[in-house]
Amino acid sequence: MTRILVTGGAGYIGSTATAILFDRGYEVVVFDDLSTGHADAVDSRATFVQGSLLDPAALRNALVGCQAVIHFAGKSLVGESVEKPELYHHVNVDGTQNLLDAMAIHGIDKIVFSSSAATYGQPVDDPITEESVASPTNPYGASKLAIDKMISASGISAISLRYFNVAGAYESKTGWLAERHNPETHLIPLVLRATESNPLKIFGTDWDTADGTCIRDYVHVVDLIEAHILALGALQPHLHEIVNLGSGGGYSVRQVISAAESVLGRTVPAVESPRRAGDPATLVASIVKANSLLGWKPSRELNSMLRDAVNSQVQ
Ligand code: UFG
């Protein structure tokens, strides 16, 4: 049985990956410092190691018996990264170097890494391909790009998956694995919890898009994890591939609100607000490479992401 180390396995995406990996017959060791994750999100079948990427000995111990790594752990708030760039470099880049060093000690040479669309910065292409210029506009994106380069230089078998906007939720055998960020900054959870007294702020209505609001490419977390499992099977010796993961199409903020209103059967209170610093107008992934290299295609639409997000929030 293949034993995988899942770093960040107590977070929204990592906990979903852990549950689905077990459902598919993998064995998982979860490594998470619980700085932003939740212990109760860790699948009960997993071996859980509470540890930090900044602790080389803890990493070495957790890797015993593993054949591959799926690396989700890291700081992931764009706004916070602007305020604390050193922290983002330290945890994300130095922490990943520790992980790669520990893997080398054990002779483990397979990794699937959660990179980000934030590596591209202000996009010059629509859709964005893996050949598009990577020029991050914040320390979070810069840290992900630095890790991608570090992995390339290491010569191990690797696939970096550059996520666009991840949404939805997975219903595991023990319940929904909800998106539970604190603070929550992502559009869909905020749309679902908006009230008259605390309406959703629409960040900018004067963008150069059809309805003036930003366009993003949303991908269901279950489809996203499916791509990770395919990536594990597609790793090639000494080759590092970069693959975008999105749906290949985009929705504006207003379109997301209106789809949420249909799913919820009520209006979503929203107010027009100034643009958020650093936001590009449009971010849409080309998923041609994900399809050709991994044989992957997303199968869950925006409505399914919204329905699953609603169900996961009410449990
Ligand atoms: N938005 C609002 N109001 C809100 C929150 C978001 O209008 O209260 C808008 C944003 O301006 C943006 C869209 O909704 O246009 C999506 O915003 P999110 O914060 O949900 O997601 P981002 O596109 O900013 O960020 C995502 C990932 C990041 C990653 C980035 C890559 O969450 O980790 O894509 O650019 F860095």
XYZ file of C-alpha atoms and ligand atoms in Angstrom, residues 76 78 116-118 140 165 185-187 190 200-203 214 216 218 253 276 279 283, ligand 1:
58
model
C -1.840 31.272 2.342
C -2.348 37.247 0.256
C -0.964 28.861 -6.947
C -2.276 31.071 -9.708
C -0.779 33.849 -7.577
C 2.503 34.844 -1.056
C -10.127 29.515 -6.973
C -11.379 36.072 2.956
C -12.742 33.875 0.157
C -15.715 34.974 -1.880
C -18.517 35.142 2.524
C -20.988 41.092 1.223
C -18.638 43.799 0.013
C -18.227 43.644 -3.756
C -14.613 44.708 -4.267
C -13.788 40.634 -11.132
C -12.318 34.207 -11.320
C -13.692 28.327 -9.637
C -18.481 38.302 -8.537
C -9.187 45.406 -3.155
C -6.702 42.071 -7.381
C -7.948 35.171 -13.772
N -14.279 39.349 -3.432
C -15.251 40.304 -3.135
N -15.645 40.444 -1.856
C -15.152 39.688 -0.836
C -14.161 38.695 -1.149
C -13.757 38.569 -2.463
O -15.721 41.034 -4.018
O -15.552 39.873 0.308
C -13.854 39.203 -4.821
C -12.371 39.439 -4.996
O -12.111 40.792 -5.248
C -12.052 38.537 -6.185
C -13.055 37.381 -6.051
O -14.066 37.845 -5.175
O -12.325 39.203 -7.361
C -12.433 36.144 -5.448
O -11.740 36.516 -4.277
P -11.109 35.448 -3.278
O -10.502 36.216 -2.148
O -12.130 34.414 -2.961
O -9.994 34.743 -4.127
P -8.752 35.390 -4.909
O -9.078 35.289 -6.354
O -8.339 36.692 -4.405
O -7.621 34.419 -4.386
C -7.430 33.129 -4.866
C -6.845 32.276 -3.771
C -5.505 32.810 -3.355
C -4.636 32.940 -4.545
C -5.301 33.747 -5.623
C -4.503 33.744 -6.885
O -7.703 32.264 -2.678
O -4.902 31.928 -2.446
O -6.567 33.188 -5.933
O -4.609 34.969 -7.490
F -3.487 33.578 -4.210
